[in-house]
mmCIF file of C-alpha atoms and ligand atoms in Angstrom:
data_model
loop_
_atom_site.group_PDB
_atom_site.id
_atom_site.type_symbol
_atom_site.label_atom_id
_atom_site.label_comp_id
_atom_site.label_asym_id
_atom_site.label_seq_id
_atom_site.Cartn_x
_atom_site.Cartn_y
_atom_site.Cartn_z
ATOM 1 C CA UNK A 26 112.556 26.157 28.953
ATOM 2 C CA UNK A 27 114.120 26.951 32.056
ATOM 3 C CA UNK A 28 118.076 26.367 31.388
ATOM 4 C CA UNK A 29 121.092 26.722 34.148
ATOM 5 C CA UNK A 30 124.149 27.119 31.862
ATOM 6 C CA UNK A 31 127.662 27.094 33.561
ATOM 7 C CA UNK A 32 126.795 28.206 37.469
ATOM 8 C CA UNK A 33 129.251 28.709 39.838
ATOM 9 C CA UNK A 34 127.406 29.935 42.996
ATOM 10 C CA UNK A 35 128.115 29.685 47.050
ATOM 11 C CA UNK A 36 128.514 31.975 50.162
ATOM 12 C CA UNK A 37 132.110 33.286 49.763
ATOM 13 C CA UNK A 38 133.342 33.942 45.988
ATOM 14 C CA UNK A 39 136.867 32.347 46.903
ATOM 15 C CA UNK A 40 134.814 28.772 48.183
ATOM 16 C CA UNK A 41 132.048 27.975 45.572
ATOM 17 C CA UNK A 42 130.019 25.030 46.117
ATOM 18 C CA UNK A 43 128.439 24.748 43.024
ATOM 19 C CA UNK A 44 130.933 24.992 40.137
ATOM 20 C CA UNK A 45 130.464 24.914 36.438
ATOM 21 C CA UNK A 46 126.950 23.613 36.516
ATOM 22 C CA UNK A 47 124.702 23.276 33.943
ATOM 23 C CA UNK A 48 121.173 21.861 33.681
ATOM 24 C CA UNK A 49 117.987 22.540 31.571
ATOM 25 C CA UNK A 50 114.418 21.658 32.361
ATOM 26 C CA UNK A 51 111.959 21.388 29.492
ATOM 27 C CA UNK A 52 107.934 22.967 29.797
ATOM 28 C CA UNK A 53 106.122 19.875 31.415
ATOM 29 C CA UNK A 54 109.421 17.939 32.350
ATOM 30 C CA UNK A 55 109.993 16.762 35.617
ATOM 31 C CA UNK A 56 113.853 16.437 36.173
ATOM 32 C CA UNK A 57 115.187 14.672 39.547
ATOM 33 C CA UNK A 58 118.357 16.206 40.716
ATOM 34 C CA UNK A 59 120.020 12.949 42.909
ATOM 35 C CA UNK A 60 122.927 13.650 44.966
ATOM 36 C CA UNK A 61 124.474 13.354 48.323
ATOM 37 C CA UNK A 62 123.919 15.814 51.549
ATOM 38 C CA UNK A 63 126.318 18.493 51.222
ATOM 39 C CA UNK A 64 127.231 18.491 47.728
ATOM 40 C CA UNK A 65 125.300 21.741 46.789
ATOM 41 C CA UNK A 66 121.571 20.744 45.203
ATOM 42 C CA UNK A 67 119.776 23.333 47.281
ATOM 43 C CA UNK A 68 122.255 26.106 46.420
ATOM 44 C CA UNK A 69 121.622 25.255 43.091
ATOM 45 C CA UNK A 70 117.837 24.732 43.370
ATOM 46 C CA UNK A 71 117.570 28.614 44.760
ATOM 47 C CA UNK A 72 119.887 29.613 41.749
ATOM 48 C CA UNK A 73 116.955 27.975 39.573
ATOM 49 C CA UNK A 74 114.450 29.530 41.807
ATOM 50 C CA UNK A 75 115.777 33.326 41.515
ATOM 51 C CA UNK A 76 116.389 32.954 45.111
ATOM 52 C CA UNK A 77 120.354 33.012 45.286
ATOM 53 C CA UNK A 78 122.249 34.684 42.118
ATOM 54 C CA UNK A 79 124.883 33.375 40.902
ATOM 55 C CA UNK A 80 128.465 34.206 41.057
ATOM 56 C CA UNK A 81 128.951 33.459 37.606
ATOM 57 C CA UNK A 82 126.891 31.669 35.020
ATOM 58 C CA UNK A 83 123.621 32.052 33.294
ATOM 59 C CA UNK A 84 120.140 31.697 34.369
ATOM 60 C CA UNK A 85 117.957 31.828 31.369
ATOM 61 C CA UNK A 86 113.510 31.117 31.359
ATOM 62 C CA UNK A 87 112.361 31.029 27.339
ATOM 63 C CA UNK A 88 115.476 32.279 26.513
ATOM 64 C CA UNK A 89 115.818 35.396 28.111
ATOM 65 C CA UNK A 90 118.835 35.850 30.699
ATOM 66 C CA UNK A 91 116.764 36.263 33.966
ATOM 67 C CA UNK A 92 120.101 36.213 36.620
ATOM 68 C CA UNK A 93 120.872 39.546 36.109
ATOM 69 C CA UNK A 94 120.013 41.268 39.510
ATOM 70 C CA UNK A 95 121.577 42.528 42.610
ATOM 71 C CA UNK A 96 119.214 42.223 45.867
ATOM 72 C CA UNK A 97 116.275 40.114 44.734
ATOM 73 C CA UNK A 98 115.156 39.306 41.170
ATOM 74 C CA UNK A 99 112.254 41.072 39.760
ATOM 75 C CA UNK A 100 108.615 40.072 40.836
ATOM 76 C CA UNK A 101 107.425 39.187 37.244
ATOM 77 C CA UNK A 102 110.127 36.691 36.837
ATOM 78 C CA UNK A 103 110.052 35.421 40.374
ATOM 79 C CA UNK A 104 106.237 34.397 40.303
ATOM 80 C CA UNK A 105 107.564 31.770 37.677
ATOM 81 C CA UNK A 106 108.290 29.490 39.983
ATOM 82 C CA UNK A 107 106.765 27.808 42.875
ATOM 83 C CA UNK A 108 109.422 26.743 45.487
ATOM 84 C CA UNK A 109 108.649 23.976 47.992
ATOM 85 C CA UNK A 110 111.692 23.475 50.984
ATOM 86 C CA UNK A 111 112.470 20.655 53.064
ATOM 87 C CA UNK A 112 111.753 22.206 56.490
ATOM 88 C CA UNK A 113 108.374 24.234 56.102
ATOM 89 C CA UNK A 114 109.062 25.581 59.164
ATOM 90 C CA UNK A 115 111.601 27.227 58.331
ATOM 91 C CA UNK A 116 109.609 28.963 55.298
ATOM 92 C CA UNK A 117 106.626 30.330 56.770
ATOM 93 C CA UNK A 118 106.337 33.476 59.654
ATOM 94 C CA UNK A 119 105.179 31.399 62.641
ATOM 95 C CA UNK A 120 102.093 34.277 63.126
ATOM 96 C CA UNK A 121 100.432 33.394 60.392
ATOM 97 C CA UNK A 122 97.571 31.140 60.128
ATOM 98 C CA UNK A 123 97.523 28.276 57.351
ATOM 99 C CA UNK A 124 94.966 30.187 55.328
ATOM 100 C CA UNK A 125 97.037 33.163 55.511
ATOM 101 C CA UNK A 126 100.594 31.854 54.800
ATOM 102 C CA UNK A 127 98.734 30.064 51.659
ATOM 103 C CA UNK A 128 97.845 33.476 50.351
ATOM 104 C CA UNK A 129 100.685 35.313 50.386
ATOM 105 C CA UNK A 130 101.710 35.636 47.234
ATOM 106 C CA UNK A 131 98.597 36.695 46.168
ATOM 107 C CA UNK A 132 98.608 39.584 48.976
ATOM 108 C CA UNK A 133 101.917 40.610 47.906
ATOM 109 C CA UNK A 134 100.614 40.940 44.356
ATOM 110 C CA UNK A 135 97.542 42.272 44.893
ATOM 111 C CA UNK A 136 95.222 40.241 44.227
ATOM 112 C CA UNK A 137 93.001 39.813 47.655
ATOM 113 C CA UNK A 138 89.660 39.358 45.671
ATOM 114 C CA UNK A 139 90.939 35.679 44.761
ATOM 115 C CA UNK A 140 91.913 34.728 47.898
ATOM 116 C CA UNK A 141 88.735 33.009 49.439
ATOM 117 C CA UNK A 142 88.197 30.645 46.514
ATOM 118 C CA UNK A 143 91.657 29.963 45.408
ATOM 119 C CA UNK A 144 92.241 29.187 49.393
ATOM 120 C CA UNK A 145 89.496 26.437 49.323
ATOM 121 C CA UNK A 146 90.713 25.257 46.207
ATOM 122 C CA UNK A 147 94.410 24.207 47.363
ATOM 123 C CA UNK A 148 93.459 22.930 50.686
ATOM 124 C CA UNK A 149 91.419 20.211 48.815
ATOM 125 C CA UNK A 150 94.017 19.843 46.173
ATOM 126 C CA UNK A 151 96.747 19.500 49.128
ATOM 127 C CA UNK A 152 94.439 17.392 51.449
ATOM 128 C CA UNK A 153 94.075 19.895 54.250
ATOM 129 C CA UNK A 154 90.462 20.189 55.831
ATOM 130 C CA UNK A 155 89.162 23.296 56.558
ATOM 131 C CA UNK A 156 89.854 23.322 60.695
ATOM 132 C CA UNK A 157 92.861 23.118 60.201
ATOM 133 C CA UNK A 158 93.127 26.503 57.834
ATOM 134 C CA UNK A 159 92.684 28.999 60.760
ATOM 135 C CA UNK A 160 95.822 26.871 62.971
ATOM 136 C CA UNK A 161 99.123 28.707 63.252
ATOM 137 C CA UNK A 162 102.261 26.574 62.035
ATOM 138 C CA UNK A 163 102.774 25.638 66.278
ATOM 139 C CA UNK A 164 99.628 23.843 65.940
ATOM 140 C CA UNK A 165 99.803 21.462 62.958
ATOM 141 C CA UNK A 166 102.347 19.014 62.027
ATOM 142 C CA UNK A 167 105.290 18.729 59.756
ATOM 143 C CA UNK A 168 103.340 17.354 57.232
ATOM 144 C CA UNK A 169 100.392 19.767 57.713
ATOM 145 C CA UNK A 170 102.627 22.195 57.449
ATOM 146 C CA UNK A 171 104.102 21.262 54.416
ATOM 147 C CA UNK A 172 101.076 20.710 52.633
ATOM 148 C CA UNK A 173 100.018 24.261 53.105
ATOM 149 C CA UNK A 174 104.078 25.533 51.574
ATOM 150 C CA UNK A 175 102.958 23.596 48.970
ATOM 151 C CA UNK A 176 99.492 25.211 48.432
ATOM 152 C CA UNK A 177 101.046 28.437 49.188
ATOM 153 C CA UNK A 178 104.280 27.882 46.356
ATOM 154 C CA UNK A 179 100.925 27.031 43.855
ATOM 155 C CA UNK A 180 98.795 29.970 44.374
ATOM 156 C CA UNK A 181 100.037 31.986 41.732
ATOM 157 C CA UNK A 182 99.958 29.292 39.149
ATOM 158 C CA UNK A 183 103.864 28.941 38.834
ATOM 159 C CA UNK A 184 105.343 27.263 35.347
ATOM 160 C CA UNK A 185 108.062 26.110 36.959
ATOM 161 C CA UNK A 186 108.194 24.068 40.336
ATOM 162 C CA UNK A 187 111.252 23.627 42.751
ATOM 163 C CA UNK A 188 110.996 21.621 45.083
ATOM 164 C CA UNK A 189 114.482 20.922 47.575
ATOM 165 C CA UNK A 190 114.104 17.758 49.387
ATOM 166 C CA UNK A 191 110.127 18.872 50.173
ATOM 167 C CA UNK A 192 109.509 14.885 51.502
ATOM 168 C CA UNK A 193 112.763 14.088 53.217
ATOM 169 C CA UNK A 194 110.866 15.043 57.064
ATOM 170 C CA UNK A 195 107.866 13.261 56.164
ATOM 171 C CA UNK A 196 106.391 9.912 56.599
ATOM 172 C CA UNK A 197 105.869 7.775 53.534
ATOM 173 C CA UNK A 198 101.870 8.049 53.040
ATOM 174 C CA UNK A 199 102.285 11.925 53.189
ATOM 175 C CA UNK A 200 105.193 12.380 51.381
ATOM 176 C CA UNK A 201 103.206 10.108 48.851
ATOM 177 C CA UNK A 202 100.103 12.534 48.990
ATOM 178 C CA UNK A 203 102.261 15.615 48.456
ATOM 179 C CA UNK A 204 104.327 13.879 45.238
ATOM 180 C CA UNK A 205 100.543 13.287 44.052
ATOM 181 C CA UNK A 206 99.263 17.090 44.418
ATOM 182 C CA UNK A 207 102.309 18.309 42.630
ATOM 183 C CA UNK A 208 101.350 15.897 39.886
ATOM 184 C CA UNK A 209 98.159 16.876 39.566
ATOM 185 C CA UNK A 210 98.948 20.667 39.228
ATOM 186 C CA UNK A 211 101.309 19.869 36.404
ATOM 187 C CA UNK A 212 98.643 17.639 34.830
ATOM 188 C CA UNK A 213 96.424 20.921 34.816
ATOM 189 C CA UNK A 214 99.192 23.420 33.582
ATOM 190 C CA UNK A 215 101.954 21.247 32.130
ATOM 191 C CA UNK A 216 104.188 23.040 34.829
ATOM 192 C CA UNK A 217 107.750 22.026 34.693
ATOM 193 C CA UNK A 218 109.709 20.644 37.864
ATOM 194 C CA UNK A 219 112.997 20.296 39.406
ATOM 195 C CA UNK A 220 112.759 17.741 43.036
ATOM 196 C CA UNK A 221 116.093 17.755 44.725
ATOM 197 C CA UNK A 222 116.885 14.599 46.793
ATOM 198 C CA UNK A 223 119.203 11.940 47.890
ATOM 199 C CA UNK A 224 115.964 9.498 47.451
ATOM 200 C CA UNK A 225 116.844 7.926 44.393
ATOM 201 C CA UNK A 226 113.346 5.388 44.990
ATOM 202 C CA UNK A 227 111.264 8.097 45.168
ATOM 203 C CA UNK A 228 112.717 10.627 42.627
ATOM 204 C CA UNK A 229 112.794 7.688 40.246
ATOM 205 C CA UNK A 230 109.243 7.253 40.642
ATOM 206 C CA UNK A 231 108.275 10.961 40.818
ATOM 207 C CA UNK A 232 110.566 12.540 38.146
ATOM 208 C CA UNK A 233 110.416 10.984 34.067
ATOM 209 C CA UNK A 234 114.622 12.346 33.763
ATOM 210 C CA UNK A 235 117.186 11.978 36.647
ATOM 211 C CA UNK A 236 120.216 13.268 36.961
ATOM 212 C CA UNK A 237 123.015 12.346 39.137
ATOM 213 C CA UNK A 238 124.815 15.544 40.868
ATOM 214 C CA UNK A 239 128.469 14.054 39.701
ATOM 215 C CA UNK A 240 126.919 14.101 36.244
ATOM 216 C CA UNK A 241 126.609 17.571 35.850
ATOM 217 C CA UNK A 242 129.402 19.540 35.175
ATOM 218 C CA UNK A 243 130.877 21.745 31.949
ATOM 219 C CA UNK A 244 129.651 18.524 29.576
ATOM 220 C CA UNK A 245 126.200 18.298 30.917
HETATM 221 P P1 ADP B 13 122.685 19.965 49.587
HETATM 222 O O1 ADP B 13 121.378 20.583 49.277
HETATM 223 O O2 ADP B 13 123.195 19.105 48.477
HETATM 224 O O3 ADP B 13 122.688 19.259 50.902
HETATM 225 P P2 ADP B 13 123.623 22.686 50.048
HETATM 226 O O4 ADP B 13 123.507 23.456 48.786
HETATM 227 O O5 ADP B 13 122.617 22.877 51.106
HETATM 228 O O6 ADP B 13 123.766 21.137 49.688
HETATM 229 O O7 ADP B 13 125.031 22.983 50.710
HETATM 230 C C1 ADP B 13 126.265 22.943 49.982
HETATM 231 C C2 ADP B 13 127.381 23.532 50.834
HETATM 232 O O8 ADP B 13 127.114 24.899 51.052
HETATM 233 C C3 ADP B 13 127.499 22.874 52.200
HETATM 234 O O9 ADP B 13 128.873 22.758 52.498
HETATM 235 C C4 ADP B 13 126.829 23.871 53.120
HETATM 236 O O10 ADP B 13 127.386 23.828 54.395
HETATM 237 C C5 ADP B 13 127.108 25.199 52.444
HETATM 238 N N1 ADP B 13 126.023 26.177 52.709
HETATM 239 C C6 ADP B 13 124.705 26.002 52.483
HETATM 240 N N2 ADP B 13 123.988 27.088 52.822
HETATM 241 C C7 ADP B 13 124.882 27.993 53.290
HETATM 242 C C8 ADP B 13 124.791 29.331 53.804
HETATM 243 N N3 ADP B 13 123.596 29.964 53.895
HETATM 244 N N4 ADP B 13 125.931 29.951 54.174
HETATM 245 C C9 ADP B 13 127.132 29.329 54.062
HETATM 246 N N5 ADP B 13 127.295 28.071 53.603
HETATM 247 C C10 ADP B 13 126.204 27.412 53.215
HETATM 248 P P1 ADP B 14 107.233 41.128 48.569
HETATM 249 O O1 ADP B 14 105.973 41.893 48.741
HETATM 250 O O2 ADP B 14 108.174 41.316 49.709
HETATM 251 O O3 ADP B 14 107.882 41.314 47.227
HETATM 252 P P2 ADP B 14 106.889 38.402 47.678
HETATM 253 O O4 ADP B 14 106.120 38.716 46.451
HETATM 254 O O5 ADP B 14 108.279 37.961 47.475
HETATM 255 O O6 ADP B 14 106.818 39.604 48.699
HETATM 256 O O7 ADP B 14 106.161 37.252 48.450
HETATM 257 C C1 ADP B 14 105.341 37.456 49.570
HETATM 258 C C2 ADP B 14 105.359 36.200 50.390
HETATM 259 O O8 ADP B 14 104.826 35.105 49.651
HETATM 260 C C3 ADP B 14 106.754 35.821 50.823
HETATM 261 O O9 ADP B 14 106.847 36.023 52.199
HETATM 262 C C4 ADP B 14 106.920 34.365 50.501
HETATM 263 O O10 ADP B 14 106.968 33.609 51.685
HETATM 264 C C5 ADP B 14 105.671 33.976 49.762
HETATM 265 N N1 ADP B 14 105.995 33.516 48.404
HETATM 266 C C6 ADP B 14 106.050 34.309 47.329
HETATM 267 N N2 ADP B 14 106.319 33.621 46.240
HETATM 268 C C7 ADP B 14 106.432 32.335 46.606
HETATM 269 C C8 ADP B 14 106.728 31.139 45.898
HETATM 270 N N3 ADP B 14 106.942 31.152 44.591
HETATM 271 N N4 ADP B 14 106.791 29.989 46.590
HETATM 272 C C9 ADP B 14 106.602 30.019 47.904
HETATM 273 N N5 ADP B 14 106.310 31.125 48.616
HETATM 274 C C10 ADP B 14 106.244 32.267 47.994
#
């Protein structure tokens, strides 16, 4: 279980922008966090993520406090989770071509020897063909793009999925395709997922639990 117990979290300790949150995700459950632009669902989606620690609060996976860290949370706890943004191209080092950005996490932990098959695996799993693998992000679209953040967030078979808003650029049929892939890795691992939005359509058809920002709070 992947549980978010009282967070308070932001940029300046005096300002916080997420206050007293809590919210738990159960292994296989896909919870939609609804709630408008502004009101703090990404800052709490890289608090979930290990990505931003908290200012107070507890971030706990099975149990064991995992929020306890000063510069960047520990490797084995990070590769939990697969994180998915809304603008990939913002994520990715513009030098790198699709094939490579998709296997970075496996470069980072070692683990080159998988890289050729678990590389053709994604692309068909996220719909990309294979001329499109050796393009750098300049020369494939948004979508494109996004569907290799995607592949590149599920390399390391993650239990946990984040994904912030990871449709809101896109066009319906792709956003459609991408919902799809992530449901057909967690049909295959049972992976549990957080999807941030201000969609409440498509979380509603996405996610089986939603949860309205203005919701949360100390009872939650
Ligand atoms: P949402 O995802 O719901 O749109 P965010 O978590 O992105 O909300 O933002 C919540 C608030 O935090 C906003 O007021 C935003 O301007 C501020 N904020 C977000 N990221 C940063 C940052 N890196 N530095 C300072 N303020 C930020
Ligand atoms: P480092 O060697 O610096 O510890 P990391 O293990 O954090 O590197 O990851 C290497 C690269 O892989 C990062 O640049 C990041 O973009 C990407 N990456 C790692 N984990 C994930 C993930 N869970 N979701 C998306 N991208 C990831």
């Amino acid at each position: 279980m992947l549980e978010l117990r009282a967070i308070t979290a932001g940029y300046d300790r005096r300002t916080p922008v997420v206050r007293d949150v809590s919210l738990s995700v159960e292994p296989g459950e896909a919870v939609g966090l609804l709630g408008p632009s502004g009101c703090g669902k990404s800052t709490l989606a890289r608090v979930a993520a290990l990505l931003h620690r908290p200012d107070s609060g507890t971030v706990l996976l099975d149990g064991e406090p995992v929020h306890r860290w000063r510069h960047r949370a520990p490797r084995a706890h990070r590769t939990a989770f697969g994180v998915v943004f809304q603008q990939p191209r913002l994520s990715v080092d513009p030098r790198l071509r699709l094939t490579d950005l998709m296997a970075e996490p496996l470069r980072a932990t070692g683990r080159r020897n998988e890289i050729p098959d678990r590389v053709a695996e994604l692309a068909t799993a996220v719909g990309l063909t294979p001329d499109l693998l050796t393009r750098r992000p300049h020369e494939v679209s948004d979508g494109q793009l996004q569907r290799a953040c995607l592949a590149r967030a599920l390399v390391l078979r993650p239990r946990w999925l984040i994904c912030d808003e990871i449709t809101a650029m896109l066009d319906a049929s792709t956003s459609a395709a991408l919902v799809a892939a992530v449901e057909d890795y967690r049909a295959e691992t049972g992976a549990g997922l957080l999807a941030v939005g201000h969609d409440h359509a498509l979380l509603n058809r996405w996610c089986g639990r939603l949860v309205r920002w203005d919701d949360l709070g100390p009872a939650a």
